[in-house]
Amino acid sequence: MVVDLGGGTADITVHQKCEDNTLEEVLPASGGPWGGKAVDDQFIKFLSELVEEKVWEEFKKKNMEDYLEITRSFETKKRTIKPDKKGSTRMPIPHALVKLCLESHGVEKFKEIIQKSEAHKDNVTISAGKLVWDNNFFRGFFKKTIDGIVKHIDELYQESEVKDVRIIVMVGGFSECELVQDAIKKHFGGKSNIIVPEDAGLAVLKGAVFFGHVPDAISRRSARYTYGIQTWPEFREGHHPKERKVQIGKSVRCRNVFFKIVTKGEKVMPGYMKSQVFQALHNNENLLDCGVFVSDKKNPKYVDDPECRLLGHLQVPLNVEKQTLETLIVETLIFGETELKFKAKDVYSDMQCEVIFDLLKD
């Protein structure tokens, strides 16, 4: 299991080593907003509540350099805070913020502002121009984020494909935080070996460079979604809902049916290709719009269902002069290492178009 903890998100995936020394993706990447920024947000929320939101926003607006200095100081504390160390954590507070707070609250000392805060008067003090927290309270800034990471990994361990995982590799800048490492080791150290490589923050970059040189290092991937194409097949009484029944010329069709190409969780090798022939609905069109859709469900029925969304579309020019009573279009999906290529070809005119979707951004 690779646990990638970056600034914005936590991305977790599971791989298995194959006999040919390549990797097979057992579970596609999943995760949530549990990166280092989520901890920053909790800290900023605390300061905003302490001095009042309007004062904090005015401070950011007028003193951006001092604001950035606060965030840099907190970033240093994030990397050095220990899981079990007693005592206190200190951070300098900019003079500009102190001055603005005193003017806005009409007091002489910043200590009076702390005492006015019902939510935090017992959580922080000020000494020699520095805010002082008890370490137990300071570690609380991390709790919600770490709990989210642990909960998600625990849910993954309930999957049958993951129960035999014996190694957890922690990478990304936030994985260097000792609080995160400690929580992962306490919860999962009994069932898996926890590995935090040296310079974990650079591991993702190094891996990307390595993958660029050895693109076949991952021999099979697990489809993150169910992929399909929008179709309008012939309407079947008793099978299709009546509200989807559409009359087009002499034929009766069912609108917006999801034609499945690959099922979520299906193992896909690089270069995997699947084609399907479809009939154009109208024979007098100059342009045909072909849509590729994805769904979190394994067996979606219609492309306009709430769980489906448009990945992208491709417009295919049609040669009206060469069209017959049945204009046939071959639509093909080709799965690459990190990309999905979609091709559409007019059978009779040989006109072909293609588009590439970046699955890493998806």
Tab-separated table of N, CA, C and O in Angstrom, residues 74-177:
chain	number	residue	atom	x	y	z
A	74	PHE	N	4.410	28.104	11.214
A	74	PHE	CA	3.580	26.944	11.538
A	74	PHE	C	4.053	25.709	10.775
A	74	PHE	O	4.025	24.589	11.299
A	75	GLU	N	4.480	25.887	9.539
A	75	GLU	CA	4.982	24.769	8.748
A	75	GLU	C	6.195	24.132	9.434
A	75	GLU	O	6.328	22.897	9.454
A	76	THR	N	7.049	24.956	10.009
A	76	THR	CA	8.207	24.432	10.737
A	76	THR	C	7.762	23.624	11.945
A	76	THR	O	8.292	22.533	12.212
A	77	LYS	N	6.779	24.151	12.682
A	77	LYS	CA	6.276	23.438	13.858
A	77	LYS	C	5.611	22.122	13.464
A	77	LYS	O	5.699	21.130	14.193
A	78	LYS	N	4.935	22.101	12.316
A	78	LYS	CA	4.287	20.881	11.836
A	78	LYS	C	5.291	19.751	11.668
A	78	LYS	O	4.990	18.581	11.927
A	79	ARG	N	6.476	20.084	11.222
A	79	ARG	CA	7.481	19.071	10.926
A	79	ARG	C	8.280	18.657	12.161
A	79	ARG	O	8.989	17.644	12.128
A	80	THR	N	8.200	19.445	13.249
A	80	THR	CA	9.043	19.158	14.417
A	80	THR	C	8.248	18.718	15.639
A	80	THR	O	8.840	18.230	16.603
A	81	ILE	N	6.928	18.877	15.629
A	81	ILE	CA	6.128	18.489	16.788
A	81	ILE	C	6.235	16.981	17.012
A	81	ILE	O	6.167	16.190	16.073
A	82	LYS	N	6.429	16.570	18.260
A	82	LYS	CA	6.608	15.159	18.605
A	82	LYS	C	5.297	14.559	19.123
A	82	LYS	O	4.484	15.264	19.741
A	83	PRO	N	5.099	13.258	18.927
A	83	PRO	CA	3.845	12.622	19.339
A	83	PRO	C	3.594	12.644	20.850
A	83	PRO	O	2.454	12.813	21.280
A	84	ASP	N	4.647	12.444	21.661
A	84	ASP	CA	4.442	12.283	23.110
A	84	ASP	C	5.184	13.314	23.948
A	84	ASP	O	5.213	13.202	25.178
A	85	LYS	N	5.790	14.306	23.320
A	85	LYS	CA	6.588	15.278	24.072
A	85	LYS	C	5.687	16.201	24.890
A	85	LYS	O	4.729	16.785	24.388
A	86	LYS	N	6.016	16.312	26.166
A	86	LYS	CA	5.271	17.222	27.041
A	86	LYS	C	5.838	18.636	26.898
A	86	LYS	O	6.840	18.861	26.234
A	87	GLY	N	5.188	19.579	27.564
A	87	GLY	CA	5.666	20.952	27.496
A	87	GLY	C	4.794	21.818	26.615
A	87	GLY	O	3.582	21.589	26.503
A	88	SER	N	5.401	22.810	25.969
A	88	SER	CA	4.629	23.788	25.206
A	88	SER	C	5.274	24.062	23.858
A	88	SER	O	6.446	23.764	23.627
A	89	THR	N	4.476	24.640	22.975
A	89	THR	CA	4.941	25.059	21.653
A	89	THR	C	4.779	26.572	21.552
A	89	THR	O	3.725	27.117	21.899
A	90	ARG	N	5.818	27.243	21.054
A	90	ARG	CA	5.810	28.701	20.968
A	90	ARG	C	5.969	29.156	19.523
A	90	ARG	O	6.733	28.566	18.768
A	91	MET	N	5.232	30.210	19.190
A	91	MET	CA	5.344	30.802	17.860
A	91	MET	C	5.275	32.317	17.964
A	91	MET	O	4.415	32.854	18.663
A	92	PRO	N	6.170	33.023	17.285
A	92	PRO	CA	6.125	34.491	17.330
A	92	PRO	C	4.873	35.024	16.652
A	92	PRO	O	4.405	34.475	15.648
A	93	ILE	N	4.322	36.084	17.192
A	93	ILE	CA	3.151	36.729	16.609
A	93	ILE	C	3.574	38.084	16.060
A	93	ILE	O	4.235	38.871	16.756
A	94	PRO	N	3.300	38.383	14.786
A	94	PRO	CA	3.772	39.633	14.174
A	94	PRO	C	3.272	40.870	14.920
A	94	PRO	O	2.124	40.913	15.388
A	95	HIS	N	4.132	41.868	15.003
A	95	HIS	CA	3.757	43.117	15.671
A	95	HIS	C	2.558	43.770	14.978
A	95	HIS	O	1.705	44.374	15.655
A	96	ALA	N	2.501	43.636	13.653
A	96	ALA	CA	1.394	44.249	12.911
A	96	ALA	C	0.048	43.665	13.332
A	96	ALA	O	-0.956	44.388	13.434
A	97	LEU	N	0.004	42.370	13.613
A	97	LEU	CA	-1.241	41.735	14.052
A	97	LEU	C	-1.599	42.181	15.463
A	97	LEU	O	-2.774	42.472	15.751
A	98	VAL	N	-0.605	42.246	16.328
A	98	VAL	CA	-0.850	42.703	17.700
A	98	VAL	C	-1.406	44.125	17.696
A	98	VAL	O	-2.411	44.423	18.367
A	99	LYS	N	-0.779	45.002	16.927
A	99	LYS	CA	-1.205	46.396	16.869
A	99	LYS	C	-2.629	46.531	16.352
A	99	LYS	O	-3.449	47.274	16.911
A	100	LEU	N	-2.939	45.790	15.287
A	100	LEU	CA	-4.281	45.843	14.702
A	100	LEU	C	-5.329	45.320	15.683
A	100	LEU	O	-6.424	45.891	15.808
A	101	CYS	N	-4.985	44.252	16.407
A	101	CYS	CA	-5.917	43.685	17.374
A	101	CYS	C	-6.194	44.654	18.526
A	101	CYS	O	-7.342	44.815	18.960
A	102	LEU	N	-5.153	45.289	19.028
A	102	LEU	CA	-5.320	46.239	20.133
A	102	LEU	C	-6.212	47.403	19.709
A	102	LEU	O	-7.095	47.841	20.474
A	103	GLU	N	-5.997	47.913	18.493
A	103	GLU	CA	-6.814	49.020	17.992
A	103	GLU	C	-8.258	48.595	17.776
A	103	GLU	O	-9.198	49.329	18.124
A	104	SER	N	-8.462	47.422	17.219
A	104	SER	CA	-9.813	46.958	16.885
A	104	SER	C	-10.616	46.601	18.127
A	104	SER	O	-11.828	46.842	18.194
A	105	HIS	N	-9.940	46.017	19.134
A	105	HIS	CA	-10.649	45.590	20.344
A	105	HIS	C	-10.652	46.664	21.431
A	105	HIS	O	-11.341	46.505	22.450
A	106	GLY	N	-9.892	47.738	21.238
A	106	GLY	CA	-9.867	48.828	22.215
A	106	GLY	C	-9.261	48.424	23.548
A	106	GLY	O	-9.762	48.814	24.609
A	107	VAL	N	-8.178	47.627	23.508
A	107	VAL	CA	-7.511	47.184	24.733
A	107	VAL	C	-6.041	47.586	24.668
A	107	VAL	O	-5.544	48.027	23.633
A	108	GLU	N	-5.354	47.413	25.797
A	108	GLU	CA	-3.948	47.824	25.860
A	108	GLU	C	-2.981	46.653	25.696
A	108	GLU	O	-1.841	46.851	25.292
A	109	LYS	N	-3.431	45.463	26.045
A	109	LYS	CA	-2.551	44.301	25.967
A	109	LYS	C	-3.229	43.161	25.218
A	109	LYS	O	-4.443	42.974	25.328
A	110	PHE	N	-2.406	42.371	24.493
A	110	PHE	CA	-2.956	41.238	23.728
A	110	PHE	C	-3.527	40.182	24.660
A	110	PHE	O	-4.443	39.438	24.299
A	111	LYS	N	-3.011	40.137	25.868
A	111	LYS	CA	-3.518	39.170	26.844
A	111	LYS	C	-5.007	39.378	27.098
A	111	LYS	O	-5.754	38.414	27.332
A	112	GLU	N	-5.457	40.642	27.033
A	112	GLU	CA	-6.873	40.934	27.255
A	112	GLU	C	-7.735	40.367	26.129
A	112	GLU	O	-8.883	39.966	26.357
A	113	ILE	N	-7.188	40.326	24.925
A	113	ILE	CA	-7.915	39.746	23.789
A	113	ILE	C	-8.102	38.248	24.003
A	113	ILE	O	-9.180	37.697	23.734
A	114	ILE	N	-7.053	37.595	24.495
A	114	ILE	CA	-7.153	36.166	24.781
A	114	ILE	C	-8.211	35.905	25.845
A	114	ILE	O	-9.036	34.984	25.719
A	115	GLN	N	-8.228	36.723	26.884
A	115	GLN	CA	-9.195	36.534	27.957
A	115	GLN	C	-10.632	36.779	27.492
A	115	GLN	O	-11.575	36.220	28.070
A	116	LYS	N	-10.814	37.590	26.462
A	116	LYS	CA	-12.162	37.858	25.930
A	116	LYS	C	-12.684	36.702	25.088
A	116	LYS	O	-13.879	36.617	24.820
A	117	SER	N	-11.793	35.820	24.650
A	117	SER	CA	-12.194	34.705	23.787
A	117	SER	C	-12.690	33.536	24.624
A	117	SER	O	-11.906	32.834	25.270
A	118	GLU	N	-14.011	33.319	24.631
A	118	GLU	CA	-14.590	32.228	25.406
A	118	GLU	C	-14.104	30.875	24.908
A	118	GLU	O	-13.931	29.931	25.671
A	119	ALA	N	-13.882	30.774	23.607
A	119	ALA	CA	-13.515	29.482	23.019
A	119	ALA	C	-12.068	29.101	23.320
A	119	ALA	O	-11.756	27.910	23.451
A	120	HIS	N	-11.172	30.110	23.442
A	120	HIS	CA	-9.748	29.773	23.495
A	120	HIS	C	-8.973	30.405	24.657
A	120	HIS	O	-7.744	30.298	24.693
A	121	LYS	N	-9.654	31.024	25.611
A	121	LYS	CA	-8.918	31.696	26.684
A	121	LYS	C	-8.117	30.720	27.553
A	121	LYS	O	-7.130	31.118	28.190
A	122	ASP	N	-8.522	29.446	27.560
A	122	ASP	CA	-7.801	28.459	28.351
A	122	ASP	C	-6.834	27.624	27.506
A	122	ASP	O	-6.191	26.706	28.022
A	123	ASN	N	-6.741	27.939	26.204
A	123	ASN	CA	-5.945	27.108	25.295
A	123	ASN	C	-4.625	27.734	24.878
A	123	ASN	O	-3.745	27.036	24.349
A	124	VAL	N	-4.465	29.035	25.085
A	124	VAL	CA	-3.271	29.724	24.603
A	124	VAL	C	-2.953	30.886	25.531
A	124	VAL	O	-3.852	31.470	26.151
A	125	THR	N	-1.660	31.201	25.624
A	125	THR	CA	-1.220	32.382	26.364
A	125	THR	C	-0.231	33.133	25.484
A	125	THR	O	0.135	32.671	24.402
A	126	ILE	N	0.203	34.299	25.949
A	126	ILE	CA	1.217	35.054	25.224
A	126	ILE	C	2.350	35.384	26.182
A	126	ILE	O	2.124	35.745	27.344
A	127	SER	N	3.583	35.223	25.704
A	127	SER	CA	4.759	35.489	26.522
A	127	SER	C	5.892	35.964	25.637
A	127	SER	O	6.251	35.293	24.660
A	128	ALA	N	6.422	37.129	25.949
A	128	ALA	CA	7.558	37.705	25.212
A	128	ALA	C	7.286	37.771	23.712
A	128	ALA	O	8.149	37.442	22.894
A	129	GLY	N	6.078	38.180	23.336
A	129	GLY	CA	5.739	38.339	21.923
A	129	GLY	C	5.491	37.037	21.181
A	129	GLY	O	5.449	37.033	19.946
A	130	LYS	N	5.279	35.956	21.935
A	130	LYS	CA	5.019	34.663	21.299
A	130	LYS	C	3.747	34.035	21.863
A	130	LYS	O	3.477	34.149	23.064
A	131	LEU	N	2.994	33.394	20.966
A	131	LEU	CA	1.851	32.623	21.408
A	131	LEU	C	2.349	31.291	21.942
A	131	LEU	O	3.245	30.670	21.357
A	132	VAL	N	1.763	30.832	23.046
A	132	VAL	CA	2.220	29.615	23.707
A	132	VAL	C	1.035	28.658	23.881
A	132	VAL	O	0.007	29.022	24.448
A	133	TRP	N	1.193	27.440	23.351
A	133	TRP	CA	0.171	26.400	23.495
A	133	TRP	C	0.742	25.220	24.269
A	133	TRP	O	1.927	24.884	24.131
A	134	ASP	N	-0.085	24.573	25.041
A	134	ASP	CA	0.293	23.265	25.576
A	134	ASP	C	0.394	22.298	24.402
A	134	ASP	O	-0.421	22.336	23.479
A	135	ASN	N	1.389	21.428	24.415
A	135	ASN	CA	1.608	20.529	23.285
A	135	ASN	C	0.398	19.649	22.983
A	135	ASN	O	0.116	19.347	21.817
A	136	ASN	N	-0.327	19.230	24.020
A	136	ASN	CA	-1.506	18.391	23.786
A	136	ASN	C	-2.549	19.139	22.961
A	136	ASN	O	-3.172	18.570	22.052
A	137	PHE	N	-2.744	20.431	23.273
A	137	PHE	CA	-3.707	21.206	22.495
A	137	PHE	C	-3.190	21.452	21.079
A	137	PHE	O	-3.951	21.364	20.109
A	138	PHE	N	-1.888	21.739	20.952
A	138	PHE	CA	-1.314	22.011	19.632
A	138	PHE	C	-1.455	20.794	18.726
A	138	PHE	O	-1.730	20.928	17.526
A	139	ARG	N	-1.287	19.609	19.290
A	139	ARG	CA	-1.460	18.387	18.493
A	139	ARG	C	-2.894	18.227	18.024
A	139	ARG	O	-3.156	17.492	17.063
A	140	GLY	N	-3.818	18.908	18.680
A	140	GLY	CA	-5.225	18.843	18.272
A	140	GLY	C	-5.477	19.417	16.885
A	140	GLY	O	-6.471	19.058	16.236
A	141	PHE	N	-4.590	20.314	16.416
A	141	PHE	CA	-4.737	20.846	15.059
A	141	PHE	C	-4.638	19.730	14.011
A	141	PHE	O	-5.152	19.851	12.905
A	142	PHE	N	-3.971	18.640	14.362
A	142	PHE	CA	-3.735	17.538	13.421
A	142	PHE	C	-4.808	16.451	13.499
A	142	PHE	O	-4.893	15.617	12.604
A	143	LYS	N	-5.575	16.450	14.576
A	143	LYS	CA	-6.435	15.298	14.881
A	143	LYS	C	-7.437	14.973	13.774
A	143	LYS	O	-7.546	13.818	13.325
A	144	LYS	N	-8.190	15.946	13.317
A	144	LYS	CA	-9.228	15.694	12.310
A	144	LYS	C	-8.619	15.117	11.028
A	144	LYS	O	-9.164	14.184	10.428
A	145	THR	N	-7.487	15.667	10.625
A	145	THR	CA	-6.832	15.209	9.397
A	145	THR	C	-6.292	13.787	9.553
A	145	THR	O	-6.513	12.923	8.695
A	146	ILE	N	-5.600	13.536	10.656
A	146	ILE	CA	-5.033	12.207	10.883
A	146	ILE	C	-6.139	11.166	11.044
A	146	ILE	O	-6.040	10.048	10.520
A	147	ASP	N	-7.200	11.534	11.739
A	147	ASP	CA	-8.333	10.600	11.893
A	147	ASP	C	-8.917	10.224	10.536
A	147	ASP	O	-9.313	9.074	10.317
A	148	GLY	N	-8.980	11.199	9.620
A	148	GLY	CA	-9.504	10.925	8.279
A	148	GLY	C	-8.629	9.937	7.519
A	148	GLY	O	-9.133	9.028	6.846
A	149	ILE	N	-7.308	10.105	7.640
A	149	ILE	CA	-6.373	9.191	6.968
A	149	ILE	C	-6.503	7.780	7.525
A	149	ILE	O	-6.631	6.807	6.785
A	150	VAL	N	-6.485	7.665	8.853
A	150	VAL	CA	-6.551	6.353	9.507
A	150	VAL	C	-7.867	5.656	9.180
A	150	VAL	O	-7.893	4.451	8.882
A	151	LYS	N	-8.960	6.404	9.223
A	151	LYS	CA	-10.275	5.821	8.946
A	151	LYS	C	-10.343	5.271	7.526
A	151	LYS	O	-10.865	4.173	7.282
A	152	HIS	N	-9.792	6.020	6.576
A	152	HIS	CA	-9.849	5.575	5.181
A	152	HIS	C	-8.986	4.327	4.960
A	152	HIS	O	-9.412	3.391	4.275
A	153	ILE	N	-7.801	4.305	5.557
A	153	ILE	CA	-6.948	3.118	5.417
A	153	ILE	C	-7.632	1.909	6.058
A	153	ILE	O	-7.614	0.798	5.517
A	154	ASP	N	-8.259	2.132	7.205
A	154	ASP	CA	-8.961	1.041	7.871
A	154	ASP	C	-10.095	0.505	6.996
A	154	ASP	O	-10.323	-0.714	6.928
A	155	GLU	N	-10.803	1.396	6.305
A	155	GLU	CA	-11.867	0.961	5.399
A	155	GLU	C	-11.297	0.160	4.237
A	155	GLU	O	-11.909	-0.819	3.790
A	156	LEU	N	-10.127	0.553	3.751
A	156	LEU	CA	-9.498	-0.202	2.664
A	156	LEU	C	-9.117	-1.611	3.116
A	156	LEU	O	-9.215	-2.566	2.341
A	157	TYR	N	-8.696	-1.733	4.375
A	157	TYR	CA	-8.315	-3.050	4.886
A	157	TYR	C	-9.509	-4.013	4.971
A	157	TYR	O	-9.319	-5.221	5.094
A	158	GLN	N	-10.721	-3.459	4.905
A	158	GLN	CA	-11.908	-4.318	4.917
A	158	GLN	C	-12.151	-4.947	3.549
A	158	GLN	O	-12.920	-5.900	3.430
A	159	GLU	N	-11.508	-4.393	2.507
A	159	GLU	CA	-11.642	-4.961	1.165
A	159	GLU	C	-10.871	-6.281	1.090
A	159	GLU	O	-9.787	-6.421	1.648
A	160	SER	N	-11.464	-7.247	0.397
A	160	SER	CA	-10.839	-8.565	0.291
A	160	SER	C	-9.475	-8.503	-0.390
A	160	SER	O	-8.569	-9.279	-0.072
A	161	GLU	N	-9.303	-7.546	-1.326
A	161	GLU	CA	-8.034	-7.447	-2.053
A	161	GLU	C	-6.905	-6.894	-1.185
A	161	GLU	O	-5.728	-7.006	-1.533
A	162	VAL	N	-7.257	-6.284	-0.047
A	162	VAL	CA	-6.266	-5.560	0.749
A	162	VAL	C	-5.892	-6.298	2.030
A	162	VAL	O	-4.881	-5.983	2.660
A	163	LYS	N	-6.668	-7.276	2.402
A	163	LYS	CA	-6.467	-7.910	3.712
A	163	LYS	C	-5.081	-8.527	3.879
A	163	LYS	O	-4.604	-8.712	5.001
A	164	ASP	N	-4.423	-8.862	2.766
A	164	ASP	CA	-3.097	-9.483	2.854
A	164	ASP	C	-1.947	-8.492	2.678
A	164	ASP	O	-0.789	-8.907	2.537
A	165	VAL	N	-2.242	-7.206	2.670
A	165	VAL	CA	-1.182	-6.198	2.521
A	165	VAL	C	-0.228	-6.280	3.717
A	165	VAL	O	-0.656	-6.266	4.870
A	166	ARG	N	1.054	-6.362	3.434
A	166	ARG	CA	2.051	-6.508	4.498
A	166	ARG	C	3.006	-5.317	4.580
A	166	ARG	O	3.812	-5.234	5.497
A	167	ILE	N	2.949	-4.411	3.615
A	167	ILE	CA	3.855	-3.257	3.616
A	167	ILE	C	3.066	-1.982	3.325
A	167	ILE	O	2.277	-1.946	2.371
A	168	ILE	N	3.274	-0.970	4.133
A	168	ILE	CA	2.731	0.366	3.877
A	168	ILE	C	3.907	1.309	3.666
A	168	ILE	O	4.774	1.443	4.545
A	169	VAL	N	3.962	1.946	2.502
A	169	VAL	CA	5.017	2.914	2.195
A	169	VAL	C	4.406	4.314	2.249
A	169	VAL	O	3.456	4.614	1.525
A	170	MET	N	4.938	5.151	3.116
A	170	MET	CA	4.438	6.521	3.274
A	170	MET	C	5.334	7.482	2.502
A	170	MET	O	6.546	7.530	2.737
A	171	VAL	N	4.746	8.231	1.587
A	171	VAL	CA	5.494	9.193	0.784
A	171	VAL	C	4.754	10.528	0.779
A	171	VAL	O	3.625	10.630	1.236
A	172	GLY	N	5.407	11.560	0.224
A	172	GLY	CA	4.810	12.888	0.200
A	172	GLY	C	5.274	13.716	1.386
A	172	GLY	O	5.655	13.183	2.435
A	173	GLY	N	5.228	15.017	1.236
A	173	GLY	CA	5.744	15.924	2.264
A	173	GLY	C	5.099	15.764	3.628
A	173	GLY	O	5.781	15.793	4.660
A	174	PHE	N	3.773	15.562	3.673
A	174	PHE	CA	3.076	15.481	4.953
A	174	PHE	C	3.395	14.173	5.686
A	174	PHE	O	3.215	14.080	6.896
A	175	SER	N	3.863	13.163	4.945
A	175	SER	CA	4.212	11.895	5.591
A	175	SER	C	5.465	12.030	6.456
A	175	SER	O	5.764	11.147	7.259
A	176	GLU	N	6.200	13.129	6.327
A	176	GLU	CA	7.374	13.365	7.160
A	176	GLU	C	6.991	13.830	8.562
A	176	GLU	O	7.831	13.872	9.460
A	177	CYS	N	5.712	14.183	8.745
A	177	CYS	CA	5.231	14.616	10.057
A	177	CYS	C	5.208	13.413	11.003
A	177	CYS	O	4.588	12.390	10.722
